[in-house]
XYZ file of C-alpha atoms in Angstrom:
698
model
C 46.219 39.711 -124.852
C 42.699 39.164 -124.551
C 40.190 41.263 -126.823
C 38.656 44.009 -125.311
C 34.501 43.983 -125.252
C 34.030 47.536 -125.178
C 30.088 46.159 -124.063
C 30.909 45.293 -121.215
C 29.265 47.332 -117.862
C 30.054 47.751 -114.249
C 28.666 48.753 -111.668
C 29.951 51.339 -108.626
C 30.799 47.957 -106.629
C 32.531 46.425 -109.712
C 34.768 50.146 -110.132
C 35.146 49.876 -106.787
C 36.459 46.861 -106.872
C 38.904 47.528 -109.797
C 40.579 50.147 -107.901
C 40.805 48.513 -104.852
C 39.047 51.169 -102.752
C 35.068 51.727 -100.899
C 31.586 52.476 -102.804
C 31.644 55.608 -100.838
C 35.354 56.796 -102.648
C 33.124 56.095 -105.851
C 30.257 58.085 -105.295
C 33.283 61.097 -104.457
C 34.465 60.466 -107.585
C 31.303 61.218 -109.835
C 30.552 64.260 -107.559
C 33.718 65.510 -108.291
C 34.666 64.668 -111.307
C 32.889 66.487 -114.208
C 35.160 63.836 -116.622
C 34.306 60.319 -114.724
C 31.806 58.324 -117.323
C 28.101 58.644 -117.555
C 25.698 55.597 -116.669
C 24.990 53.513 -119.845
C 22.557 51.512 -118.166
C 20.972 50.171 -114.901
C 18.371 52.261 -112.840
C 18.328 55.678 -111.619
C 19.901 54.137 -107.836
C 22.079 51.166 -109.727
C 23.416 52.451 -112.494
C 25.879 50.960 -114.750
C 28.774 51.655 -116.346
C 30.842 50.924 -119.543
C 33.935 49.047 -118.419
C 36.178 50.067 -120.929
C 35.138 53.969 -120.412
C 35.625 53.593 -116.620
C 39.552 51.826 -117.165
C 40.511 54.582 -119.105
C 39.243 57.075 -116.772
C 41.179 55.270 -113.417
C 44.076 54.997 -115.389
C 44.326 58.086 -116.815
C 43.732 59.588 -113.241
C 46.833 57.338 -111.941
C 44.243 54.864 -109.945
C 44.557 51.980 -112.233
C 47.940 50.355 -113.808
C 46.566 47.284 -115.384
C 42.889 45.237 -114.815
C 43.587 41.857 -113.539
C 42.957 39.194 -115.478
C 40.369 37.041 -113.541
C 38.915 40.852 -112.331
C 38.474 41.738 -116.329
C 37.119 37.931 -116.993
C 34.380 38.492 -113.958
C 33.259 42.687 -115.272
C 32.936 40.960 -118.123
C 30.486 38.365 -117.251
C 28.630 39.651 -114.688
C 27.942 42.661 -117.527
C 27.540 40.303 -120.588
C 23.520 41.427 -122.178
C 22.259 38.013 -121.738
C 22.607 38.054 -118.249
C 26.099 36.489 -115.954
C 24.014 32.754 -115.197
C 23.923 32.240 -118.929
C 27.262 33.750 -119.976
C 28.205 31.367 -116.704
C 27.016 28.651 -118.616
C 28.504 29.773 -121.776
C 31.790 29.759 -120.190
C 31.377 26.215 -117.990
C 30.688 25.249 -122.055
C 33.947 26.629 -123.541
C 36.223 25.709 -120.724
C 34.985 22.355 -121.092
C 36.152 22.658 -124.679
C 39.493 23.439 -123.646
C 40.007 20.879 -120.968
C 38.616 17.630 -122.808
C 39.910 18.429 -126.439
C 42.576 21.431 -126.820
C 43.641 20.358 -130.502
C 39.936 21.609 -131.271
C 39.460 24.484 -128.725
C 42.532 25.796 -130.711
C 41.312 25.278 -134.362
C 38.112 27.180 -133.301
C 40.135 29.823 -131.329
C 42.276 30.680 -134.156
C 39.916 32.767 -136.233
C 37.771 36.566 -135.708
C 35.208 36.441 -132.877
C 32.096 35.829 -135.740
C 34.000 32.804 -137.630
C 34.368 31.726 -133.766
C 30.891 32.093 -132.939
C 30.152 29.754 -136.400
C 32.436 27.005 -135.651
C 31.403 27.126 -131.326
C 27.852 24.856 -131.745
C 28.915 21.898 -133.576
C 32.292 22.190 -131.205
C 31.036 22.183 -128.192
C 27.564 19.694 -129.040
C 30.457 17.062 -129.431
C 32.116 17.582 -126.364
C 28.633 18.106 -124.030
C 27.672 14.398 -126.058
C 30.347 13.005 -124.678
C 30.314 14.198 -121.388
C 26.472 14.231 -120.388
C 24.855 11.870 -122.950
C 22.378 12.607 -125.658
C 20.895 15.466 -126.219
C 16.739 15.128 -125.415
C 18.477 13.614 -121.861
C 20.832 16.220 -120.693
C 20.676 19.703 -118.760
C 23.090 21.432 -120.985
C 22.263 23.064 -124.146
C 23.981 24.527 -126.781
C 23.200 28.026 -128.013
C 23.452 29.491 -131.663
C 25.735 30.742 -132.957
C 24.063 34.207 -132.684
C 23.756 33.593 -128.697
C 27.293 33.056 -128.214
C 28.808 35.881 -130.815
C 28.858 38.686 -127.037
C 30.547 35.607 -125.242
C 33.328 35.150 -127.408
C 35.146 37.681 -125.886
C 34.714 36.380 -122.610
C 35.254 32.630 -123.699
C 38.782 33.785 -124.820
C 39.445 35.196 -121.332
C 38.292 32.630 -119.348
C 41.027 30.488 -121.794
C 43.812 33.117 -121.229
C 43.284 32.675 -117.045
C 42.552 28.307 -117.557
C 45.897 28.607 -119.103
C 47.185 29.881 -115.353
C 44.994 28.371 -113.196
C 43.641 25.572 -114.769
C 39.620 25.396 -116.383
C 38.058 23.540 -113.325
C 39.934 26.685 -110.894
C 38.655 29.123 -113.797
C 34.874 27.687 -113.302
C 35.526 27.680 -109.845
C 36.319 30.974 -109.404
C 33.379 32.481 -111.684
C 31.647 30.536 -110.103
C 31.890 31.606 -106.656
C 32.046 35.279 -107.656
C 28.377 34.409 -108.829
C 26.920 33.291 -105.764
C 28.611 35.595 -103.824
C 27.081 38.390 -105.375
C 23.252 36.889 -105.271
C 23.375 34.824 -101.954
C 19.984 34.870 -102.305
C 19.206 33.267 -105.068
C 21.481 30.556 -103.821
C 21.176 27.606 -101.376
C 24.720 27.188 -100.500
C 25.875 24.090 -98.717
C 29.465 25.176 -97.564
C 32.536 23.117 -98.013
C 33.082 21.524 -94.656
C 29.396 20.029 -94.195
C 29.334 19.036 -97.392
C 32.855 16.768 -97.288
C 31.620 15.714 -93.875
C 27.912 14.362 -95.859
C 30.097 12.927 -98.434
C 32.827 10.710 -95.657
C 29.477 9.681 -94.268
C 27.971 7.852 -97.349
C 31.407 6.597 -98.302
C 32.865 5.335 -94.592
C 33.018 2.108 -96.229
C 34.048 2.872 -99.901
C 33.498 5.304 -101.887
C 29.873 5.025 -103.613
C 30.235 4.334 -108.007
C 26.858 5.746 -107.983
C 25.520 8.900 -106.379
C 22.178 11.337 -106.729
C 21.825 14.115 -105.231
C 17.596 15.399 -105.635
C 18.547 18.612 -105.123
C 21.842 19.310 -106.308
C 21.558 23.177 -106.612
C 25.456 24.030 -107.564
C 26.314 20.865 -106.880
C 28.605 21.573 -103.969
C 27.368 18.017 -102.579
C 28.183 15.994 -105.484
C 31.749 17.903 -106.089
C 32.497 16.729 -102.461
C 32.248 12.842 -103.337
C 35.752 10.920 -103.189
C 36.245 10.134 -106.972
C 36.560 6.347 -107.783
C 36.591 4.653 -111.394
C 33.914 4.031 -113.125
C 32.312 6.286 -110.694
C 28.267 7.860 -111.668
C 26.883 11.094 -110.509
C 23.285 12.233 -110.904
C 22.075 15.953 -109.836
C 18.441 16.822 -110.249
C 16.935 20.252 -109.400
C 13.645 21.761 -110.072
C 16.712 25.183 -111.948
C 17.275 24.286 -115.116
C 20.027 26.948 -114.866
C 20.975 24.945 -111.795
C 20.952 21.503 -113.035
C 23.311 22.813 -116.026
C 26.112 24.517 -113.464
C 25.495 21.417 -111.712
C 26.535 19.168 -114.940
C 29.285 21.598 -115.746
C 31.401 22.269 -112.738
C 30.871 18.427 -111.826
C 32.272 17.646 -115.214
C 35.018 19.920 -115.059
C 35.895 18.527 -111.712
C 36.389 14.978 -112.224
C 36.131 12.238 -114.950
C 33.151 10.673 -113.622
C 29.850 10.101 -115.489
C 27.617 13.220 -114.829
C 24.086 13.295 -115.841
C 21.863 16.125 -114.827
C 18.136 17.247 -115.431
C 15.981 19.824 -114.417
C 12.677 18.954 -112.794
C 10.491 19.345 -110.284
C 12.123 16.015 -108.050
C 9.118 15.242 -105.579
C 6.512 15.682 -108.427
C 8.362 14.694 -111.852
C 11.084 12.700 -110.690
C 13.784 12.174 -113.636
C 15.542 9.134 -112.154
C 12.469 6.946 -110.747
C 14.185 4.823 -112.992
C 17.564 3.977 -111.314
C 18.895 3.177 -107.795
C 22.167 4.683 -106.058
C 24.458 3.619 -103.777
C 24.641 6.832 -102.467
C 21.965 9.864 -101.832
C 23.215 13.634 -101.012
C 20.875 16.633 -100.178
C 20.455 19.485 -98.609
C 16.236 19.848 -99.426
C 14.979 23.411 -98.979
C 13.224 23.709 -95.942
C 9.551 24.597 -94.640
C 8.124 24.186 -98.586
C 4.004 23.459 -97.979
C 3.453 23.466 -101.714
C 5.852 20.188 -102.011
C 2.842 18.061 -104.072
C 0.872 16.772 -100.680
C -2.809 17.254 -102.802
C -0.806 15.714 -106.168
C 1.129 13.025 -104.210
C -0.977 11.138 -101.740
C -1.421 8.029 -103.293
C 2.699 7.783 -104.184
C 4.566 4.573 -103.959
C 7.559 6.659 -102.284
C 5.878 7.067 -99.529
C 6.658 3.468 -97.369
C 7.015 5.181 -94.255
C 3.727 6.778 -94.040
C 1.904 9.732 -95.952
C 3.804 13.297 -94.754
C 1.673 16.253 -93.370
C 1.317 19.020 -95.693
C 4.351 20.852 -92.874
C 6.410 18.338 -93.610
C 8.457 18.285 -96.907
C 11.790 17.482 -95.372
C 9.897 13.878 -94.394
C 9.241 13.598 -98.015
C 12.246 14.233 -99.239
C 13.821 11.569 -96.932
C 11.834 9.106 -97.923
C 12.615 10.365 -101.658
C 16.026 9.153 -101.174
C 15.283 6.000 -99.346
C 13.477 5.194 -102.542
C 15.990 5.506 -104.650
C 18.882 3.618 -103.045
C 19.845 0.304 -103.408
C 19.077 -2.568 -100.453
C 22.195 -1.415 -98.051
C 22.663 1.833 -99.766
C 22.721 5.102 -97.493
C 21.706 8.264 -97.571
C 22.703 11.533 -95.656
C 20.659 14.844 -95.651
C 20.720 18.359 -94.299
C 17.624 18.821 -91.792
C 16.050 21.550 -90.380
C 15.901 20.736 -86.194
C 12.538 21.051 -85.782
C 12.079 18.002 -88.244
C 13.103 15.636 -85.606
C 10.527 16.206 -83.167
C 7.505 17.918 -84.857
C 4.143 16.079 -83.391
C 3.060 16.269 -87.200
C 5.933 13.658 -88.120
C 6.431 11.037 -85.244
C 4.492 8.169 -86.966
C 6.948 8.204 -89.939
C 10.078 8.763 -87.305
C 8.639 5.727 -85.305
C 8.566 3.602 -88.460
C 11.609 4.561 -89.874
C 13.394 3.544 -86.197
C 11.260 0.292 -86.510
C 12.456 -0.607 -89.807
C 15.674 0.153 -89.217
C 16.155 2.725 -92.504
C 17.615 5.938 -89.968
C 20.690 5.056 -88.548
C 21.617 7.865 -86.906
C 20.758 11.839 -86.043
C 23.691 14.346 -85.771
C 23.061 17.861 -84.029
C 25.399 20.548 -85.876
C 26.714 23.956 -84.098
C 24.377 27.011 -85.470
C 26.308 28.619 -88.097
C 27.360 26.117 -89.908
C 25.025 26.350 -93.451
C 22.106 27.758 -94.162
C 19.849 28.999 -91.802
C 23.391 30.148 -90.234
C 20.631 30.778 -87.286
C 19.528 27.070 -86.943
C 21.991 24.389 -85.313
C 21.130 21.983 -88.173
C 20.528 18.112 -87.941
C 22.023 15.363 -90.535
C 20.134 12.416 -90.379
C 22.326 9.019 -91.714
C 19.553 6.522 -93.364
C 20.037 2.731 -94.420
C 17.685 1.488 -97.255
C 17.089 -1.800 -95.123
C 17.229 -5.465 -97.226
C 14.493 -7.674 -97.494
C 16.764 -9.995 -94.926
C 18.283 -6.927 -92.784
C 17.565 -6.830 -89.115
C 16.311 -3.445 -88.319
C 19.148 -1.922 -86.094
C 18.094 -2.036 -82.286
C 19.972 1.571 -81.911
C 20.592 5.301 -83.244
C 23.230 6.969 -82.657
C 22.841 10.217 -81.437
C 25.423 12.809 -81.741
C 25.517 16.642 -80.467
C 28.551 18.955 -81.477
C 27.880 22.666 -80.039
C 30.056 21.940 -77.860
C 32.773 21.056 -80.168
C 34.438 24.223 -79.281
C 37.421 26.252 -79.028
C 38.149 25.731 -74.945
C 38.133 29.628 -74.649
C 34.709 29.517 -75.943
C 35.390 31.588 -79.366
C 32.389 32.625 -81.716
C 34.556 30.448 -84.599
C 33.518 26.871 -85.238
C 36.416 24.533 -85.200
C 35.079 22.492 -87.904
C 37.679 20.094 -88.280
C 37.012 19.165 -84.468
C 33.060 18.813 -85.487
C 33.655 16.618 -88.154
C 36.361 14.143 -86.304
C 34.117 13.955 -83.167
C 31.223 13.247 -85.832
C 33.015 10.144 -88.284
C 34.890 8.946 -84.873
C 31.488 8.328 -83.199
C 29.641 7.282 -86.946
C 32.800 5.160 -87.815
C 33.044 3.435 -84.331
C 29.479 2.145 -84.293
C 29.783 0.969 -88.465
C 32.662 -1.311 -86.919
C 30.736 -2.026 -83.781
C 26.831 -2.050 -83.848
C 26.687 0.459 -81.315
C 28.845 3.378 -78.714
C 29.370 3.751 -75.601
C 28.536 6.908 -73.486
C 30.508 9.573 -74.335
C 28.787 12.017 -72.111
C 27.172 15.761 -74.064
C 28.643 14.536 -77.111
C 27.416 10.787 -78.405
C 25.379 8.214 -77.017
C 23.871 4.623 -78.967
C 19.631 5.075 -78.181
C 17.767 2.415 -77.699
C 14.582 2.857 -79.988
C 13.048 0.710 -77.600
C 13.416 4.306 -75.810
C 12.444 6.713 -78.555
C 9.537 5.115 -79.435
C 6.934 6.992 -76.924
C 4.210 9.238 -77.408
C 7.085 12.047 -79.091
C 9.102 9.745 -81.275
C 11.640 13.158 -79.902
C 15.165 12.409 -81.888
C 16.694 16.101 -80.799
C 20.308 14.611 -79.517
C 20.562 17.406 -77.018
C 17.114 15.618 -75.387
C 18.634 12.170 -74.959
C 22.627 12.414 -73.902
C 23.319 12.471 -70.770
C 25.230 15.399 -69.618
C 29.111 16.434 -69.784
C 30.471 16.296 -66.197
C 30.833 20.048 -64.981
C 33.957 21.416 -66.134
C 35.563 17.979 -66.732
C 34.430 17.014 -63.412
C 35.820 17.519 -60.112
C 39.598 17.543 -61.199
C 39.317 20.111 -63.238
C 36.910 22.733 -61.832
C 40.287 22.396 -59.268
C 42.641 23.414 -61.761
C 40.107 26.740 -62.585
C 40.318 27.576 -59.599
C 44.373 27.541 -59.505
C 44.143 29.509 -62.422
C 41.980 31.994 -61.190
C 44.599 32.599 -57.827
C 47.100 33.164 -60.460
C 45.140 35.192 -62.254
C 44.128 37.209 -59.789
C 47.408 37.034 -57.973
C 49.145 38.825 -61.492
C 45.960 41.255 -62.233
C 46.700 42.764 -57.835
C 50.536 42.797 -59.111
C 49.970 44.519 -62.383
C 47.030 47.009 -61.170
C 48.454 50.504 -61.576
C 49.604 53.111 -58.361
C 47.980 55.340 -57.432
C 48.194 58.859 -58.888
C 50.874 60.948 -57.522
C 49.994 64.117 -58.088
C 47.438 66.346 -56.038
C 44.695 67.510 -58.144
C 46.056 71.429 -57.874
C 49.091 69.838 -59.568
C 47.307 68.435 -62.320
C 45.791 71.543 -63.398
C 49.556 72.689 -63.820
C 50.108 70.436 -66.181
C 51.026 71.982 -69.379
C 48.598 70.584 -72.616
C 50.133 69.883 -75.520
C 48.303 70.894 -79.150
C 46.250 68.639 -80.682
C 46.297 67.284 -84.167
C 43.810 64.897 -85.524
C 44.337 61.446 -87.570
C 43.406 62.664 -90.707
C 45.798 65.552 -90.315
C 48.671 62.625 -89.182
C 47.251 60.456 -92.444
C 47.833 63.569 -94.681
C 51.122 64.132 -93.274
C 52.892 60.466 -93.756
C 52.921 60.253 -90.477
C 50.190 56.813 -90.897
C 48.082 55.017 -92.827
C 44.729 54.351 -92.731
C 42.455 51.145 -93.873
C 38.509 49.510 -94.003
C 37.979 46.319 -93.075
C 35.883 44.431 -94.965
C 36.770 40.817 -93.756
C 37.481 39.422 -97.690
C 39.899 37.245 -98.560
C 40.823 33.909 -99.645
C 38.878 30.355 -97.985
C 40.197 29.813 -94.431
C 41.406 32.996 -94.019
C 41.490 34.428 -89.764
C 39.699 37.669 -89.720
C 39.867 39.835 -86.671
C 36.610 40.823 -85.907
C 35.177 43.459 -84.162
C 34.113 41.603 -80.679
C 38.166 40.753 -80.807
C 38.786 43.679 -80.551
C 36.583 44.383 -77.605
C 37.161 40.905 -75.885
C 40.853 40.938 -76.476
C 40.238 37.377 -78.283
C 42.582 36.022 -80.953
C 41.205 36.249 -84.299
C 37.678 34.086 -84.484
C 36.289 35.005 -88.014
C 37.248 32.956 -91.420
C 37.029 34.648 -94.383
C 34.396 33.643 -96.817
C 33.271 30.546 -95.069
C 30.186 29.630 -97.681
C 31.207 27.121 -100.602
C 30.949 29.777 -103.132
C 32.461 32.407 -101.766
C 35.866 30.178 -101.110
C 35.790 28.926 -104.614
C 35.331 33.246 -105.685
C 37.314 35.164 -103.031
C 41.029 33.758 -103.193
C 41.948 36.847 -106.188
C 41.042 39.345 -102.924
C 44.429 41.075 -101.092
C 42.921 41.507 -97.960
C 43.673 44.197 -95.594
C 46.336 42.318 -93.194
C 46.944 43.156 -89.777
C 51.134 43.236 -88.813
C 53.103 44.039 -85.077
C 53.066 47.375 -84.382
C 49.591 48.546 -85.858
C 46.133 50.113 -83.566
C 43.114 48.305 -84.351
C 39.268 50.200 -83.666
C 35.612 49.248 -83.720
C 34.057 51.775 -85.835
C 30.712 50.975 -85.067
C 28.583 50.997 -81.459
C 29.457 53.833 -79.350
C 32.208 51.639 -77.120
C 35.538 52.821 -76.628
C 38.671 50.867 -77.870
C 41.840 50.247 -79.829
C 43.583 47.099 -79.945
C 47.528 47.363 -80.994
C 48.618 44.095 -82.819
C 51.253 41.730 -81.652
C 52.889 39.001 -83.512
C 50.250 36.605 -82.642
C 47.159 38.371 -84.221
C 49.653 39.532 -87.115
C 48.560 38.174 -90.858
C 45.354 38.018 -89.877
C 42.370 40.070 -92.837
C 40.613 43.017 -91.049
C 36.427 42.447 -90.484
C 34.213 44.616 -91.278
C 33.713 47.644 -88.633
C 37.363 48.148 -87.686
C 39.620 50.634 -88.616
C 43.680 49.981 -89.130
C 45.937 52.995 -88.264
C 49.449 51.754 -89.185
C 51.900 54.541 -88.078
C 55.240 54.882 -89.170
C 57.350 54.663 -86.083
C 59.626 57.334 -86.511
C 56.921 59.863 -86.386
C 54.473 58.018 -83.500
C 54.497 55.682 -80.948
C 51.732 52.774 -81.261
C 51.030 52.579 -77.572
C 50.435 55.888 -77.166
C 48.252 56.330 -80.544
C 46.431 53.355 -79.064
C 46.011 54.893 -75.377
C 45.042 58.376 -76.732
C 42.160 57.137 -78.975
C 40.499 55.638 -75.955
C 39.520 58.151 -74.867
C 36.013 58.835 -73.628
C 35.997 62.287 -74.825
C 37.912 61.728 -77.477
C 35.451 58.622 -78.996
C 32.350 61.297 -78.009
C 33.159 64.649 -80.637
C 34.360 61.822 -83.172
C 30.761 59.452 -83.150
C 28.678 60.523 -85.184
C 24.436 59.609 -84.058
C 21.697 57.934 -86.043
C 18.172 56.836 -83.975
C 19.744 53.194 -82.548
C 23.827 53.512 -82.814
C 26.836 55.687 -83.206
C 29.485 55.572 -86.228
C 33.017 56.687 -84.902
C 34.809 58.812 -87.524
C 38.547 57.860 -87.127
C 39.818 60.773 -89.084
C 38.787 63.025 -86.500
C 40.336 61.328 -83.271
C 42.203 64.276 -81.517
C 45.792 62.668 -79.536
C 48.762 65.867 -78.417
C 50.953 66.668 -80.349
C 54.504 65.755 -79.363
C 57.813 64.166 -80.222
C 58.689 60.288 -79.986
C 60.775 60.611 -76.586
C 57.420 62.122 -75.239
C 55.507 59.738 -76.844
C 56.892 56.749 -75.228
C 56.628 57.870 -71.442
C 52.608 57.796 -72.605
C 52.954 54.989 -74.577
C 54.899 52.765 -71.790
C 51.955 53.443 -69.470
C 49.489 52.752 -71.961
C 50.985 49.089 -72.531
C 51.063 48.159 -68.842
C 47.233 49.243 -68.344
C 46.971 47.384 -71.626
C 48.688 44.338 -69.476
C 46.430 44.714 -66.413
C 43.036 44.875 -68.611
C 44.234 41.491 -69.595
C 45.129 40.000 -66.513
C 41.589 41.245 -65.563
C 39.673 39.959 -68.531
C 40.878 36.108 -68.105
C 40.200 36.465 -64.038
C 36.888 37.190 -64.785
C 36.513 34.313 -67.630
C 38.307 31.813 -65.620
C 35.777 32.802 -62.325
C 32.641 32.061 -64.396
C 33.634 29.080 -65.860
C 34.631 28.077 -62.059
C 30.946 28.959 -61.213
C 28.960 27.568 -63.968
C 31.007 24.534 -63.700
C 30.145 24.607 -59.652
C 26.525 25.227 -60.875
C 26.074 22.900 -63.504
C 27.934 20.047 -61.167
C 25.885 20.546 -58.145
C 22.129 20.871 -59.439
C 23.277 17.656 -62.269
C 24.920 15.602 -59.114
C 28.439 15.181 -60.546
C 29.445 16.956 -56.902
C 28.529 16.515 -53.869
C 27.384 19.132 -51.647
C 30.439 19.037 -49.745
C 32.616 19.636 -52.809
C 30.892 23.063 -53.041
């Protein structure tokens, strides 16, 4: 059993996670229960509480059976008196000792906490020296016994979790939780782009020596395919990030790992080394990158970057650290491909054959998520190398689901990029792929602008796939219109006078039904293991399949695996709670299993008491929504518990439910007809304006 650390503190958000409730519930407990634990730290607006006291209170109230080991470990780390980053570094060192020298770990941990803190520094120093080299050239500092003493319970808990998950997975979990909790402190490279960049760099063979001069939390180096006798070098201006990366990589593989903490452009730690590959996600739009101090630096072989062109300084730094023929892959802002201030450097990169490809990714791929970032692929020209006559340009914004869903199909994006790049690597050129990829002659790009944005140089795709596909779309539209006409509800059979005579059954509310056990209520969080499909509010409003993905960022993917999401099941009714619209969706077999997204409420009716279509139909009433909504200055929020529906026996509900179900089928048919009609109109416009359809085809 893991010893309890009575000094660990937890915030209201942590209490909510422990109990599996929202933060509002924790606020209510504090107001309603006089015996709720008092704050022991934090601030007035964000107090913290003693974890042991909170656990005892939750257990006494029947709201907690036992804290999962993962959650206890995270709360110990988050509430560490020296801060979570220091705790994460201590934990990484302990896990490295456990992984590399398990016998020594057993000896060190089989004593009291005080004695363990005294033994740890020497054991950790031997382990860290073995993995990272001599003390003066490594980023990981071994703390003294007094510093380690508060971390001993944390290290014991981490070792206990590592016995279940492994040391690597335990550290990934904690690192992911830390980056999730502090997203503004870290510039993360999501797993998908990181793996794509690493695969481009190793398209011929996995590189033996790889450098990331802006390593952050080490996502790019972690994505490098392993090979024997591999060296991974990292540098970051933050000492904490350099140390975290070193520990993460050492736990991930057996490669030789070296990381340094220094400003890369001003104080390059690897000016005496060359790498076979450089991977880099540099900071964007930095004006204080060293422009005034570095005017005569030898790295500016292709031109001195302007103050506003920090990214081109990183590009030239990467080239300067490559062996002849080595490959550099950088994640770049789209403006770097077209800003006038950088055109001379771009031109020289092209003339000398250093820049080999510019790949435009879809917006939302990596932070900043509002920009369609670019990948630049560069190769260090050797003394006898001939300049490449062409530049590969790839545009992936169109590599999305055919139905236009928001979710980006990353495997399709990755396959399109790698297929084009590997074809150029094998054959030196690429035939035009309209709208997607093209090998552009360098001479065509060397104009006054030297604009390398792929969309500016790629031929347009054939409109909606060409005339043949437009014909298919038109046929589909005809079928959708006929189906919509067949499903159109018949006219009402009753005259207005007859309608007034219909008896009105008494009403009940969703809140009353929940208290009676006729249904249960759940709130969406969008959380879950990385890659879990998420049903979003947009999907409910448009009738689309689940388009979100839980925790697509690298840190989240590592840290969210223990989160049990609210998953949809057949017969559930899902309602958006923001925006003021009227919508309710009954979950079918095709949609079941998705995690419930933020801004959604899920009602799970008892089939013996409620017909789901009856429930969904009445929840969509306009007047019903109006009386159950509260309004702020610019938005509306629906209080689902206040929604009303008639009190009817199950047999009476079925008649309404069948009518509502047929209305939903009609709505789906009308929606599909509208989508196909819009696609046909857009395709005809594009074909006529771009010359891929003759006027007679219109």
